[in-house]
Coordinates of C-alpha atoms and ligand atoms in Angstrom, one line a residue:
M1 CA 12.2 4.2 -26.3
N2 CA 12.1 1.1 -28.5
N3 CA 14.5 -1.6 -27.4
T4 CA 13.3 -4.2 -29.8
E5 CA 15.2 -3.5 -33.0
K6 CA 18.5 -3.7 -31.3
E7 CA 19.3 -6.7 -29.2
K8 CA 17.3 -6.5 -26.0
K9 CA 19.7 -4.9 -23.5
C10 CA 19.5 -3.7 -19.9
W11 CA 18.9 0.0 -19.6
V12 CA 21.4 0.2 -16.8
C13 CA 24.3 -2.1 -17.6
D14 CA 23.8 -3.1 -21.3
H15 CA 23.7 -6.8 -20.4
A16 CA 21.5 -9.0 -22.6
I17 CA 18.0 -9.5 -21.1
S18 CA 14.8 -11.3 -22.1
P19 CA 11.3 -10.9 -20.9
F20 CA 9.9 -13.3 -18.3
M21 CA 6.3 -12.5 -19.3
S22 CA 4.2 -10.3 -21.5
F23 CA 1.2 -8.3 -20.3
G24 CA 0.1 -8.0 -24.0
D25 CA -0.6 -4.7 -25.7
M26 CA -1.0 -1.8 -23.3
P27 CA -2.1 1.8 -23.9
I28 CA -0.6 4.9 -22.3
A29 CA -1.7 4.6 -18.7
N30 CA -2.6 8.2 -18.3
N31 CA -4.1 8.8 -21.7
F32 CA -7.8 9.3 -20.8
L33 CA -9.4 9.9 -24.1
N34 CA -12.5 11.1 -26.0
K35 CA -14.6 8.8 -28.1
E36 CA -13.3 10.2 -31.4
D37 CA -9.7 9.3 -30.3
F38 CA -10.4 5.6 -29.8
K39 CA -9.5 4.7 -33.4
D40 CA -6.0 6.2 -33.1
E41 CA -5.2 4.9 -29.7
Y42 CA -1.5 4.0 -29.2
F43 CA -0.5 0.6 -27.8
F44 CA 2.8 -1.1 -27.1
E45 CA 3.7 -4.6 -25.9
M46 CA 4.5 -4.5 -22.2
E47 CA 7.2 -7.0 -21.3
P48 CA 9.0 -6.9 -18.0
A49 CA 12.5 -8.4 -17.7
F50 CA 15.0 -9.0 -14.9
C51 CA 18.7 -8.3 -15.5
E52 CA 20.7 -11.0 -13.8
N53 CA 23.8 -8.8 -14.0
C54 CA 22.7 -5.6 -12.2
K55 CA 19.5 -7.0 -10.7
S56 CA 17.2 -4.4 -12.3
F57 CA 13.6 -5.2 -12.9
Q58 CA 12.6 -3.2 -16.0
L59 CA 10.4 -2.9 -19.0
I60 CA 12.0 -3.9 -22.3
N61 CA 10.0 -1.3 -24.4
Q62 CA 8.5 1.9 -23.4
P63 CA 6.7 4.6 -25.3
E64 CA 8.7 7.8 -26.0
P65 CA 8.8 10.0 -22.9
E66 CA 7.0 12.8 -24.8
K67 CA 4.1 10.5 -25.4
M68 CA 3.5 10.2 -21.7
F69 CA 4.7 13.6 -20.2
H70 CA 3.4 16.7 -22.0
D71 CA 1.1 19.6 -21.5
N72 CA -1.9 17.5 -20.8
Y73 CA -0.5 15.1 -18.2
A74 CA -3.4 13.6 -16.1
F75 CA -1.8 13.0 -12.7
F76 CA -1.7 15.9 -10.2
S77 CA 0.2 15.0 -7.0
G78 CA -1.9 17.3 -4.9
T79 CA -5.1 15.3 -5.2
S80 CA -4.3 13.4 -2.0
V81 CA -4.4 15.1 1.4
L82 CA -2.4 12.2 2.9
M83 CA 0.3 12.5 0.2
D84 CA 0.5 16.2 1.0
K85 CA 1.3 15.3 4.6
H86 CA 3.8 12.6 3.4
F87 CA 5.8 15.1 1.4
K88 CA 5.9 17.6 4.3
K89 CA 7.5 14.8 6.3
F90 CA 9.8 13.9 3.4
S91 CA 11.0 17.6 3.2
E92 CA 11.7 17.5 7.0
S93 CA 14.0 14.5 6.5
V94 CA 15.9 16.4 3.7
L95 CA 16.3 19.4 6.0
Q96 CA 18.5 17.3 8.3
Y97 CA 21.1 17.2 5.6
I98 CA 21.0 20.9 4.4
D99 CA 21.0 24.4 5.8
Q100 CA 19.2 27.6 5.0
D101 CA 21.7 28.6 2.3
S102 CA 21.6 25.2 0.5
F103 CA 20.3 24.7 -3.1
V104 CA 17.8 21.9 -3.5
V105 CA 16.8 20.4 -6.9
E106 CA 13.9 18.1 -7.4
I107 CA 13.0 16.2 -10.6
G108 CA 9.4 15.2 -11.3
S109 CA 8.3 18.1 -9.1
N110 CA 4.8 18.0 -10.6
D111 CA 2.4 20.6 -9.0
G112 CA 5.0 21.4 -6.3
I113 CA 3.7 19.1 -3.5
M114 CA 7.2 18.6 -2.2
L115 CA 9.0 21.9 -3.1
K116 CA 6.4 24.1 -1.6
N117 CA 7.8 23.1 1.8
F118 CA 11.2 24.5 0.8
A119 CA 9.7 27.6 -0.9
E120 CA 7.8 28.4 2.3
R121 CA 11.1 28.3 4.2
E122 CA 12.7 30.5 1.5
I123 CA 15.3 27.8 0.7
K124 CA 16.7 28.1 -2.8
H125 CA 15.1 25.4 -4.9
L126 CA 14.4 24.3 -8.5
G127 CA 11.9 21.8 -9.8
I128 CA 12.4 20.1 -13.1
E129 CA 9.1 19.0 -14.6
P130 CA 8.4 18.2 -18.3
S131 CA 4.6 18.1 -18.0
A132 CA 3.8 21.8 -18.6
N133 CA 0.2 21.7 -17.2
V134 CA 1.2 20.3 -13.8
A135 CA 4.3 22.6 -13.7
A136 CA 2.0 25.6 -14.3
V137 CA 0.2 24.8 -11.0
A138 CA 3.6 24.8 -9.2
K139 CA 4.6 28.1 -10.8
E140 CA 1.4 29.7 -9.8
R141 CA 2.2 28.8 -6.2
G142 CA 5.6 30.6 -6.5
I143 CA 7.7 27.4 -6.9
N144 CA 10.7 27.8 -9.2
T145 CA 10.1 25.3 -11.9
L146 CA 11.8 24.5 -15.2
V147 CA 9.6 22.7 -17.8
S148 CA 12.1 20.2 -19.1
F149 CA 13.2 16.5 -18.9
F150 CA 16.2 16.2 -16.6
N151 CA 19.4 14.7 -18.0
K152 CA 23.2 15.2 -17.8
E153 CA 23.1 18.2 -20.2
L154 CA 20.5 20.0 -18.2
A155 CA 22.4 19.3 -15.0
E156 CA 25.4 21.1 -16.5
Q157 CA 23.2 24.1 -17.4
I158 CA 21.7 24.2 -13.9
V159 CA 25.2 24.3 -12.3
K160 CA 26.4 27.1 -14.7
E161 CA 23.4 29.2 -13.7
N162 CA 23.0 28.3 -10.0
G163 CA 26.1 26.6 -8.8
K164 CA 26.1 23.1 -7.3
A165 CA 23.2 21.7 -5.3
K166 CA 23.4 20.3 -1.8
A167 CA 20.5 18.0 -2.2
F168 CA 19.0 16.2 -5.2
I169 CA 15.5 14.8 -4.4
A170 CA 12.9 12.8 -6.3
A171 CA 9.7 10.9 -5.6
N172 CA 8.1 8.5 -8.0
V173 CA 10.2 9.6 -11.0
M174 CA 13.6 8.0 -11.0
C175 CA 11.8 4.7 -11.9
H176 CA 10.2 6.5 -14.9
I177 CA 13.3 7.2 -16.8
P178 CA 14.9 4.7 -19.2
Y179 CA 18.1 6.7 -19.9
I180 CA 18.8 6.3 -16.2
N181 CA 22.6 6.5 -16.7
S182 CA 22.3 10.1 -18.0
I183 CA 20.3 10.9 -14.9
V184 CA 22.9 9.6 -12.4
E185 CA 25.6 11.3 -14.4
G186 CA 23.5 14.5 -14.1
I187 CA 23.3 14.0 -10.4
D188 CA 27.1 13.5 -10.2
T189 CA 27.5 16.8 -12.1
L190 CA 24.9 18.6 -10.0
I191 CA 25.7 17.8 -6.4
D192 CA 28.5 19.1 -4.1
E193 CA 31.3 16.9 -2.9
D194 CA 29.2 16.3 0.3
G195 CA 25.9 16.5 -1.5
I196 CA 23.0 14.1 -0.7
V197 CA 20.6 12.2 -3.0
I198 CA 17.3 11.2 -1.6
F199 CA 14.7 9.5 -3.7
E200 CA 11.8 7.1 -3.3
D201 CA 9.9 4.8 -5.7
P202 CA 7.5 1.9 -5.6
Y203 CA 9.5 -1.0 -4.1
L204 CA 10.1 -4.2 -6.0
G205 CA 9.9 -6.2 -2.7
D206 CA 6.3 -5.0 -2.1
V207 CA 5.3 -5.8 -5.7
I208 CA 6.7 -9.4 -5.4
E209 CA 5.2 -10.0 -1.9
K210 CA 1.7 -8.7 -2.7
T211 CA 1.6 -9.4 -6.5
T212 CA 0.9 -5.8 -7.1
Y213 CA 1.6 -6.2 -10.8
D214 CA -0.4 -3.0 -11.4
Q215 CA 2.8 -1.0 -10.5
I216 CA 3.9 -2.2 -14.0
Y217 CA 2.7 0.3 -16.6
D218 CA 4.3 2.4 -19.4
E219 CA 5.6 5.1 -17.1
H220 CA 7.4 2.7 -14.8
T221 CA 10.6 1.6 -16.6
F222 CA 12.0 0.2 -13.4
L223 CA 10.9 -1.3 -10.1
F224 CA 14.0 -0.7 -8.0
S225 CA 15.4 -2.7 -5.0
A226 CA 18.3 -1.8 -2.8
H227 CA 20.4 -4.2 -4.9
S228 CA 19.6 -2.5 -8.2
V229 CA 20.1 1.0 -6.7
K230 CA 23.4 0.0 -5.3
N231 CA 24.6 -1.3 -8.7
L232 CA 23.3 1.7 -10.6
F233 CA 24.9 4.4 -8.3
G234 CA 28.0 2.3 -7.7
K235 CA 29.0 3.0 -11.3
Y236 CA 29.3 6.7 -10.4
N237 CA 31.1 6.2 -7.1
M238 CA 28.0 6.8 -4.9
E239 CA 26.7 4.5 -2.2
L240 CA 23.6 3.9 -0.1
I241 CA 24.0 5.4 3.3
D242 CA 20.4 4.9 4.5
I243 CA 17.1 3.3 3.4
E244 CA 13.6 3.6 4.7
H245 CA 10.5 1.7 3.8
Q246 CA 7.4 3.8 3.1
E247 CA 3.7 2.8 3.1
T248 CA 2.9 5.1 0.2
H249 CA 1.8 3.8 -3.2
G250 CA 1.2 0.4 -1.9
G251 CA 4.8 0.1 -0.5
S252 CA 7.8 2.2 -1.5
M253 CA 11.4 2.5 -0.6
R254 CA 13.3 5.7 0.1
Y255 CA 17.0 5.6 -0.8
Y256 CA 19.6 8.0 0.7
L257 CA 22.9 8.1 -1.2
S258 CA 26.1 10.1 -1.1
R259 CA 29.6 9.9 -2.6
K260 CA 31.5 6.9 -1.4
N261 CA 33.2 7.1 2.0
T262 CA 31.8 10.6 2.9
R263 CA 29.1 9.6 5.4
P264 CA 28.4 6.8 7.9
I265 CA 26.2 4.0 6.7
N266 CA 23.1 3.1 8.7
K267 CA 22.8 -0.6 9.6
R268 CA 19.3 -0.6 8.1
V269 CA 21.0 -0.8 4.7
E270 CA 22.6 -4.2 5.4
E271 CA 19.3 -5.4 6.9
V272 CA 17.4 -4.6 3.7
F273 CA 20.0 -6.4 1.6
L274 CA 19.6 -9.5 3.7
K275 CA 15.8 -9.3 3.4
E276 CA 16.0 -8.9 -0.3
N277 CA 18.2 -12.0 -0.6
Q278 CA 15.6 -13.9 1.5
L279 CA 12.7 -12.6 -0.7
G280 CA 14.6 -13.7 -3.8
L281 CA 14.8 -10.3 -5.4
T282 CA 18.2 -11.2 -6.8
N283 CA 17.0 -14.5 -8.3
H284 CA 15.3 -14.8 -11.7
L285 CA 13.2 -17.8 -10.5
T286 CA 11.3 -15.4 -8.3
F287 CA 10.0 -13.7 -11.5
V288 CA 8.9 -17.0 -13.1
Q289 CA 6.8 -17.5 -9.9
F290 CA 5.6 -13.9 -10.1
K291 CA 4.2 -14.5 -13.6
D292 CA 2.2 -17.4 -12.3
N293 CA 0.9 -15.2 -9.4
C294 CA -0.2 -12.5 -11.8
E295 CA -2.2 -15.0 -13.9
R296 CA -3.8 -16.4 -10.7
Y297 CA -4.7 -12.9 -9.5
R298 CA -6.2 -12.1 -12.8
N299 CA -8.3 -15.2 -12.9
N300 CA -9.5 -14.8 -9.3
L301 CA -10.5 -11.1 -9.8
L302 CA -12.4 -11.9 -13.0
E303 CA -14.2 -14.8 -11.4
I304 CA -15.4 -12.5 -8.5
L305 CA -16.6 -9.8 -11.0
K306 CA -18.3 -12.2 -13.3
D307 CA -20.1 -13.9 -10.3
I308 CA -21.4 -10.5 -9.1
K309 CA -22.7 -9.7 -12.6
K310 CA -24.4 -13.1 -12.8
E311 CA -26.4 -12.1 -9.7
G312 CA -27.6 -9.0 -11.6
K313 CA -25.6 -6.6 -9.3
S314 CA -23.8 -3.5 -10.5
I315 CA -20.1 -2.7 -10.1
A316 CA -18.3 0.6 -10.4
G317 CA -14.6 1.4 -10.3
Y318 CA -13.2 3.9 -7.8
A319 CA -10.2 6.1 -8.6
A320 CA -8.9 6.1 -12.2
T321 CA -5.3 5.5 -11.2
S322 CA -2.5 4.8 -13.7
K323 CA -2.3 1.4 -12.1
S324 CA -5.9 0.7 -13.0
T325 CA -4.9 0.8 -16.7
T326 CA -2.8 -2.4 -16.2
I327 CA -5.5 -4.1 -14.2
T328 CA -8.3 -3.4 -16.7
N329 CA -6.3 -4.1 -19.8
Y330 CA -4.5 -7.2 -18.5
C331 CA -7.7 -8.7 -17.0
G332 CA -10.0 -7.6 -19.9
I333 CA -12.3 -5.6 -17.6
N334 CA -14.5 -3.3 -19.7
T335 CA -18.0 -1.9 -19.5
D336 CA -19.4 -5.5 -19.6
L337 CA -18.2 -5.7 -16.0
I338 CA -17.8 -2.1 -14.7
D339 CA -20.2 0.7 -15.5
C340 CA -17.9 3.6 -14.9
I341 CA -14.9 4.8 -12.7
Y342 CA -15.4 7.6 -10.1
D343 CA -12.5 9.9 -9.8
T344 CA -11.5 13.3 -8.4
T345 CA -9.4 14.7 -11.3
P346 CA -11.3 17.2 -13.4
L347 CA -9.1 16.5 -16.4
K348 CA -10.2 12.9 -16.5
H349 CA -14.0 13.6 -16.2
G350 CA -16.1 13.0 -19.3
K351 CA -13.3 10.9 -20.8
F352 CA -12.8 7.2 -21.1
S353 CA -10.2 4.9 -19.6
P354 CA -7.2 4.0 -21.7
G355 CA -7.6 0.8 -23.7
T356 CA -10.8 -0.4 -22.1
H357 CA -12.9 2.8 -22.6
I358 CA -14.8 2.8 -19.3
P359 CA -16.4 6.3 -18.7
I360 CA -14.7 8.4 -16.0
V361 CA -17.3 10.2 -13.8
P362 CA -16.7 12.9 -11.1
H363 CA -16.5 11.4 -7.6
E364 CA -19.3 13.7 -6.4
E365 CA -21.8 11.7 -8.4
F366 CA -20.9 8.4 -6.6
K367 CA -23.4 9.1 -3.8
D368 CA -26.2 9.8 -6.2
N369 CA -25.8 6.5 -7.9
Y370 CA -24.2 4.0 -5.5
P371 CA -23.4 0.7 -7.2
D372 CA -23.8 -2.6 -5.3
Y373 CA -20.0 -3.1 -5.4
A374 CA -17.1 -0.7 -5.9
L375 CA -13.8 -2.0 -7.1
L376 CA -11.1 0.0 -5.4
F377 CA -8.4 0.9 -7.9
G378 CA -7.0 3.5 -5.5
Y379 CA -6.2 1.0 -2.8
N380 CA -3.1 3.0 -1.8
H381 CA -5.5 5.8 -0.8
S382 CA -7.9 3.5 1.0
K383 CA -7.7 5.3 4.3
E384 CA -8.6 8.6 2.6
I385 CA -11.2 7.1 0.4
F386 CA -13.0 5.0 3.1
A387 CA -13.2 8.1 5.3
K388 CA -14.7 10.1 2.5
E389 CA -17.2 7.4 1.4
K390 CA -18.4 6.1 4.8
E391 CA -22.0 6.4 3.6
F392 CA -21.5 3.9 0.8
E393 CA -21.0 1.0 3.2
E394 CA -23.6 2.3 5.6
K395 CA -26.1 2.0 2.7
G396 CA -25.1 -1.6 2.0
G397 CA -22.4 -1.0 -0.6
K398 CA -19.4 -3.4 -0.7
W399 CA -15.8 -2.7 -1.6
I400 CA -13.8 -5.1 -3.7
I401 CA -10.2 -4.9 -2.8
Y402 CA -7.3 -6.8 -4.5
V403 CA -4.3 -5.8 -2.3
P404 CA -2.8 -7.5 -0.4
E405 CA -5.2 -10.2 -1.4
I406 CA -8.6 -10.3 -3.3
R407 CA -11.5 -9.8 -0.9
V408 CA -14.9 -8.2 -0.5
L409 CA -15.6 -5.8 2.4
G410 CA -18.9 -4.8 3.8
Ligands
LIG501 O1 4.3 7.1 -10.1 C1 3.3 7.7 -10.3 C2 2.5 8.1 -9.1 C3 3.2 9.0 -8.1 O2 1.3 8.7 -9.4 C4 2.8 8.3 -11.6 N1 3.5 7.4 -12.6 C5 1.4 8.4 -11.8 C6 0.6 8.3 -10.5 O3 0.1 7.0 -10.4 P1 -1.5 6.7 -10.0 O4 -2.3 7.4 -11.0 O5 -1.6 5.3 -9.9 O6 -1.6 7.5 -8.7 P2 -2.6 7.5 -7.4 O7 -2.2 8.6 -6.5 O8 -2.6 6.1 -6.8 O9 -4.0 7.7 -8.0 C7 -4.4 9.0 -8.4 C8 -5.8 8.9 -8.9 O10 -6.7 8.6 -7.9 C9 -6.3 10.3 -9.4 O11 -7.0 10.2 -10.7 C10 -7.2 10.8 -8.4 C11 -7.8 9.5 -7.8 N2 -8.2 9.7 -6.4 C12 -9.6 9.7 -6.1 O12 -10.4 9.5 -7.1 N3 -10.0 9.9 -4.8 C13 -7.3 9.8 -5.4 C14 -7.7 10.1 -4.1 C15 -6.7 10.3 -3.0 C16 -9.1 10.1 -3.8 O13 -9.6 10.3 -2.7
LIG502 N1 6.9 13.6 -7.6 C1 5.5 13.6 -7.8 C2 5.1 13.2 -9.2 C3 5.3 11.8 -9.6 S1 4.6 11.5 -11.3 C4 4.8 12.6 -6.8 O1 5.5 11.7 -6.2 O2 3.6 12.7 -6.6 C5 6.1 11.5 -12.2 C6 6.5 12.9 -12.7 O3 7.8 12.9 -13.2 C7 5.5 13.5 -13.7 O4 5.0 14.8 -13.3 C8 6.4 13.6 -15.0 O5 6.0 14.7 -15.8 C9 7.8 13.8 -14.4 N2 8.9 13.3 -15.2 C10 9.0 12.3 -16.1 N3 10.2 12.2 -16.7 C11 11.0 13.1 -16.1 C12 12.3 13.5 -16.3 N4 13.1 12.9 -17.2 N5 12.8 14.6 -15.6 C13 12.0 15.2 -14.7 N6 10.7 14.9 -14.5 C14 10.2 13.8 -15.2
LIG503 ZN1 21.6 -4.7 -16.0

């Protein structure tokens, strides 16, 4: 999705935009690679922009979707026990809006972590998932899944074959799609007159408050706010009826939308709009400040890592998250500073991290080879990881955390 040849325009409203910073050349965040593939590795310049018109925070350029989502996609949703619980709860909040005869469509359904809760209740469902390998896991579990990218044309086909849906749901995928107008047109085509749309994504407010710039990587075209979601769906006569902050992925927002004037609006919606104004999420100066904050965070983290190495101590990374690709590439963290990254995903084992080529090692080997320090790239899973790795601290290991601020634990 190259936006550079034409004039740089907002993906949502076509307004002219310009980047407020550049993160430099970035690889595909989930492209864990073999040594022989280093020489052909793909990079793109990662530049975020803020659209003054529709208030969307976005990437100006993005690799083609097929370069990121394919039959060897490295992220499996089911790797986190706590996320499994989170999606069970999410499904329960959807159940309040539907009944046993409803049809539910989820996009970005991955390995079926959400839809299994509907399949178990024998509720008619369909997952749309372009990454064939993760979709295969869902299908094996008996979850109806179509291997495809969602868009308006696909929505028409789904309606022809299944009728209209009562609920359209999505987690951590709406923000991945640059042709977002086609998605909302597809939703408009797909849902009933009294249909409900519920989706959640990493929240711009959290990114700004905590300087979690690692939420910015190739897959994340957008970081939404209530303001940007309102403007996007408003174009298609839909409105926010409720909104709920979530702790997942370092701070997310769940948006509830329906056709205008069909449902009551919870007062939480207005409260979030006010908070966003106070936080400056509608003001471009906030992003100028954010750029400075990113640079400061980078310098502070590098200083800590270099000081540790000067003392002759070892550092390993923990959890080869997509987010870690931004941290390592933007900060220039390679094997001079970090020996390897421990991770639970078999598909990543024996491979090297995108761009910085740090070896990825099975997490089971962590305990055989404790480093002096472990840099926690999976901070959003800290509860789960600390519980699993108690012994590391007991044996004198120290965690380096960089969210909400950079500090050393232990
Ligand atoms: O938006 C997205 C979210 C939903 O998931 C996608 N674009 C890609 C992905 O982002 P991520 O890779 O940053 O997700 P996580 O869930 O923060 O990290 C997953 C990685 O962490 C996996 O490689 C597994 C690893 N992990 C681990 O090593 N030990 C995870 C857990 C829970 C653990 O205990
Ligand atoms: N919903 C899961 C997975 C999020 S990762 C969770 O929250 O854990 C994003 C997923 O969206 C990937 O599995 C990717 O293959 C899928 N995806 C990307 N573009 C898509 C599109 N246009 N339509 C449907 N799914 C898409
Ligand atoms: Zn715009």
